Amino acid sequence: MGRKLIPGTDRIGEDWVKKEVKAILKKYPSLHFFMPPANMYGKSGTHDFIVCQQGLFWTIETKAGRNPPTDNQIDFAENISDAGGISLCINEHTLAEVEYVCTYVRDNGTLPAGHNFEAYRK
């Protein structure tokens, strides 16, 4: 089994971040998520998690460390935003943001404002 990895201390991979995000999402019964294939059958730029919660649509792109999203992932986030959804870019240090959005939607029935990829656009 081994010990639990510690962000900021241990070298964390994107698979670990995905596992943690999945564990958070599974705690919310009013939420459905899908992880599209990340292979030649998937569309380039599609985020790692596609989420529908209480009729609201949002996505999550996971990264490890300081890795930024690709241009295609930024474009995908902008398309989601233009359609009224939100997108998160999550790494091992920002996992609490997933919990925040899940709880916000559950308690308010709306998506929180200000979650987008604008900061990544050059």
C-alpha atoms as a PDB file:
ATOM      1  CA  MET A   1       0.000   0.000   0.000  1.00  0.00           C
ATOM      2  CA  GLY A   2       2.567   2.569   1.076  1.00  0.00           C
ATOM      3  CA  ARG A   3       2.072   5.937   2.657  1.00  0.00           C
ATOM      4  CA  LYS A   4      -0.246   8.668   1.373  1.00  0.00           C
ATOM      5  CA  LEU A   5       1.435  11.148  -1.005  1.00  0.00           C
ATOM      6  CA  ILE A   6       1.774  14.710   0.261  1.00  0.00           C
ATOM      7  CA  PRO A   7       1.447  17.627  -2.211  1.00  0.00           C
ATOM      8  CA  GLY A   8       4.388  19.994  -1.930  1.00  0.00           C
ATOM      9  CA  THR A   9       6.578  17.258  -0.449  1.00  0.00           C
ATOM     10  CA  ASP A  10       6.261  14.332  -2.851  1.00  0.00           C
ATOM     11  CA  ARG A  11       6.487  14.338  -6.621  1.00  0.00           C
ATOM     12  CA  ILE A  12       2.859  13.931  -7.678  1.00  0.00           C
ATOM     13  CA  GLY A  13       1.705  12.712 -11.083  1.00  0.00           C
ATOM     14  CA  GLU A  14      -1.436  13.626 -12.994  1.00  0.00           C
ATOM     15  CA  ASP A  15      -2.903  10.148 -12.340  1.00  0.00           C
ATOM     16  CA  TRP A  16      -2.817  10.891  -8.605  1.00  0.00           C
ATOM     17  CA  VAL A  17      -4.641  14.198  -9.167  1.00  0.00           C
ATOM     18  CA  LYS A  18      -7.298  12.419 -11.283  1.00  0.00           C
ATOM     19  CA  LYS A  19      -7.788   9.805  -8.550  1.00  0.00           C
ATOM     20  CA  GLU A  20      -8.287  12.512  -5.927  1.00  0.00           C
ATOM     21  CA  VAL A  21     -10.731  14.470  -8.122  1.00  0.00           C
ATOM     22  CA  LYS A  22     -12.702  11.290  -8.787  1.00  0.00           C
ATOM     23  CA  ALA A  23     -12.941  10.596  -5.032  1.00  0.00           C
ATOM     24  CA  ILE A  24     -14.327  14.090  -4.428  1.00  0.00           C
ATOM     25  CA  LEU A  25     -16.889  13.842  -7.234  1.00  0.00           C
ATOM     26  CA  LYS A  26     -18.141  10.440  -6.032  1.00  0.00           C
ATOM     27  CA  LYS A  27     -19.239  12.013  -2.725  1.00  0.00           C
ATOM     28  CA  TYR A  28     -22.052  13.966  -4.438  1.00  0.00           C
ATOM     29  CA  PRO A  29     -25.134  11.907  -5.417  1.00  0.00           C
ATOM     30  CA  SER A  30     -26.649  14.771  -7.470  1.00  0.00           C
ATOM     31  CA  LEU A  31     -23.614  14.706  -9.759  1.00  0.00           C
ATOM     32  CA  HIS A  32     -22.747  12.579 -12.788  1.00  0.00           C
ATOM     33  CA  PHE A  33     -19.300  12.630 -14.350  1.00  0.00           C
ATOM     34  CA  PHE A  34     -17.669  11.041 -17.348  1.00  0.00           C
ATOM     35  CA  MET A  35     -13.999  10.666 -18.209  1.00  0.00           C
ATOM     36  CA  PRO A  36     -13.567  10.699 -22.006  1.00  0.00           C
ATOM     37  CA  PRO A  37     -10.815   8.517 -23.456  1.00  0.00           C
ATOM     38  CA  ALA A  38      -7.410  10.159 -23.717  1.00  0.00           C
ATOM     39  CA  ASN A  39      -6.313   8.252 -26.782  1.00  0.00           C
ATOM     40  CA  MET A  40      -6.653   8.369 -30.545  1.00  0.00           C
ATOM     41  CA  TYR A  41     -10.432   7.930 -30.194  1.00  0.00           C
ATOM     42  CA  GLY A  42     -10.860  11.026 -28.027  1.00  0.00           C
ATOM     43  CA  LYS A  43     -11.062  14.622 -29.283  1.00  0.00           C
ATOM     44  CA  SER A  44      -7.920  16.667 -28.689  1.00  0.00           C
ATOM     45  CA  GLY A  45      -8.388  19.281 -25.975  1.00  0.00           C
ATOM     46  CA  THR A  46     -11.334  17.612 -24.261  1.00  0.00           C
ATOM     47  CA  HIS A  47     -11.009  17.919 -20.495  1.00  0.00           C
ATOM     48  CA  ASP A  48     -10.406  14.968 -18.194  1.00  0.00           C
ATOM     49  CA  PHE A  49     -13.799  15.169 -16.444  1.00  0.00           C
ATOM     50  CA  ILE A  50     -17.144  16.123 -17.971  1.00  0.00           C
ATOM     51  CA  VAL A  51     -19.596  16.887 -15.151  1.00  0.00           C
ATOM     52  CA  CYS A  52     -23.347  17.433 -14.937  1.00  0.00           C
ATOM     53  CA  GLN A  53     -24.631  18.386 -11.501  1.00  0.00           C
ATOM     54  CA  GLN A  54     -28.256  19.315 -10.888  1.00  0.00           C
ATOM     55  CA  GLY A  55     -28.616  20.119 -14.598  1.00  0.00           C
ATOM     56  CA  LEU A  56     -25.512  22.326 -14.677  1.00  0.00           C
ATOM     57  CA  PHE A  57     -22.563  21.544 -16.939  1.00  0.00           C
ATOM     58  CA  TRP A  58     -18.910  21.923 -16.003  1.00  0.00           C
ATOM     59  CA  THR A  59     -15.556  20.357 -16.783  1.00  0.00           C
ATOM     60  CA  ILE A  60     -12.272  19.685 -15.032  1.00  0.00           C
ATOM     61  CA  GLU A  61      -8.826  19.504 -16.597  1.00  0.00           C
ATOM     62  CA  THR A  62      -6.238  17.933 -14.288  1.00  0.00           C
ATOM     63  CA  LYS A  63      -2.552  18.776 -14.289  1.00  0.00           C
ATOM     64  CA  ALA A  64       0.393  17.901 -12.094  1.00  0.00           C
ATOM     65  CA  GLY A  65       2.686  20.562 -10.731  1.00  0.00           C
ATOM     66  CA  ARG A  66       3.017  23.704 -12.801  1.00  0.00           C
ATOM     67  CA  ASN A  67       2.040  22.121 -16.107  1.00  0.00           C
ATOM     68  CA  PRO A  68      -0.274  24.549 -17.943  1.00  0.00           C
ATOM     69  CA  PRO A  69      -3.226  23.497 -20.104  1.00  0.00           C
ATOM     70  CA  THR A  70      -2.628  23.189 -23.845  1.00  0.00           C
ATOM     71  CA  ASP A  71      -4.068  25.684 -26.323  1.00  0.00           C
ATOM     72  CA  ASN A  72      -6.694  23.079 -27.311  1.00  0.00           C
ATOM     73  CA  GLN A  73      -7.692  22.654 -23.646  1.00  0.00           C
ATOM     74  CA  ILE A  74      -7.981  26.429 -23.256  1.00  0.00           C
ATOM     75  CA  ASP A  75     -10.144  26.612 -26.394  1.00  0.00           C
ATOM     76  CA  PHE A  76     -12.339  23.814 -25.011  1.00  0.00           C
ATOM     77  CA  ALA A  77     -12.759  25.755 -21.729  1.00  0.00           C
ATOM     78  CA  GLU A  78     -13.722  28.898 -23.630  1.00  0.00           C
ATOM     79  CA  ASN A  79     -16.328  26.954 -25.617  1.00  0.00           C
ATOM     80  CA  ILE A  80     -17.797  25.618 -22.350  1.00  0.00           C
ATOM     81  CA  SER A  81     -17.868  29.139 -20.906  1.00  0.00           C
ATOM     82  CA  ASP A  82     -19.547  30.521 -24.042  1.00  0.00           C
ATOM     83  CA  ALA A  83     -22.257  27.854 -23.623  1.00  0.00           C
ATOM     84  CA  GLY A  84     -22.886  28.862 -19.987  1.00  0.00           C
ATOM     85  CA  GLY A  85     -20.742  26.283 -18.176  1.00  0.00           C
ATOM     86  CA  ILE A  86     -17.492  26.573 -16.256  1.00  0.00           C
ATOM     87  CA  SER A  87     -14.155  24.794 -16.443  1.00  0.00           C
ATOM     88  CA  LEU A  88     -11.577  24.168 -13.744  1.00  0.00           C
ATOM     89  CA  CYS A  89      -7.868  23.490 -14.134  1.00  0.00           C
ATOM     90  CA  ILE A  90      -6.891  21.492 -11.061  1.00  0.00           C
ATOM     91  CA  ASN A  91      -3.535  20.324  -9.742  1.00  0.00           C
ATOM     92  CA  GLU A  92      -2.480  18.773  -6.433  1.00  0.00           C
ATOM     93  CA  HIS A  93      -2.538  22.181  -4.725  1.00  0.00           C
ATOM     94  CA  THR A  94      -6.010  23.263  -5.918  1.00  0.00           C
ATOM     95  CA  LEU A  95      -8.095  20.151  -5.180  1.00  0.00           C
ATOM     96  CA  ALA A  96     -10.210  22.136  -2.703  1.00  0.00           C
ATOM     97  CA  GLU A  97     -11.633  24.059  -5.661  1.00  0.00           C
ATOM     98  CA  VAL A  98     -13.415  20.896  -6.855  1.00  0.00           C
ATOM     99  CA  GLU A  99     -15.018  20.442  -3.440  1.00  0.00           C
ATOM    100  CA  TYR A 100     -15.971  24.138  -3.427  1.00  0.00           C
ATOM    101  CA  VAL A 101     -17.768  23.949  -6.799  1.00  0.00           C
ATOM    102  CA  CYS A 102     -19.563  20.687  -5.905  1.00  0.00           C
ATOM    103  CA  THR A 103     -20.797  22.183  -2.635  1.00  0.00           C
ATOM    104  CA  TYR A 104     -21.684  25.525  -4.212  1.00  0.00           C
ATOM    105  CA  VAL A 105     -23.840  23.875  -6.886  1.00  0.00           C
ATOM    106  CA  ARG A 106     -25.465  21.567  -4.331  1.00  0.00           C
ATOM    107  CA  ASP A 107     -26.330  24.451  -1.987  1.00  0.00           C
ATOM    108  CA  ASN A 108     -27.191  27.195  -4.513  1.00  0.00           C
ATOM    109  CA  GLY A 109     -28.382  25.387  -7.651  1.00  0.00           C
ATOM    110  CA  THR A 110     -26.139  27.595  -9.791  1.00  0.00           C
ATOM    111  CA  LEU A 111     -22.543  27.587 -10.945  1.00  0.00           C
ATOM    112  CA  PRO A 112     -20.111  29.918  -9.166  1.00  0.00           C
ATOM    113  CA  ALA A 113     -18.794  32.803 -11.228  1.00  0.00           C
ATOM    114  CA  GLY A 114     -15.184  33.362 -12.173  1.00  0.00           C
ATOM    115  CA  HIS A 115     -13.974  29.839 -12.950  1.00  0.00           C
ATOM    116  CA  ASN A 116     -12.364  29.839 -16.364  1.00  0.00           C
ATOM    117  CA  PHE A 117      -9.067  29.506 -18.168  1.00  0.00           C
ATOM    118  CA  GLU A 118      -8.502  33.211 -18.962  1.00  0.00           C
ATOM    119  CA  ALA A 119      -5.364  33.278 -16.839  1.00  0.00           C
ATOM    120  CA  TYR A 120      -3.753  30.729 -19.171  1.00  0.00           C
ATOM    121  CA  ARG A 121      -4.408  32.624 -22.405  1.00  0.00           C
ATOM    122  CA  LYS A 122      -1.215  34.294 -23.592  1.00  0.00           C
END
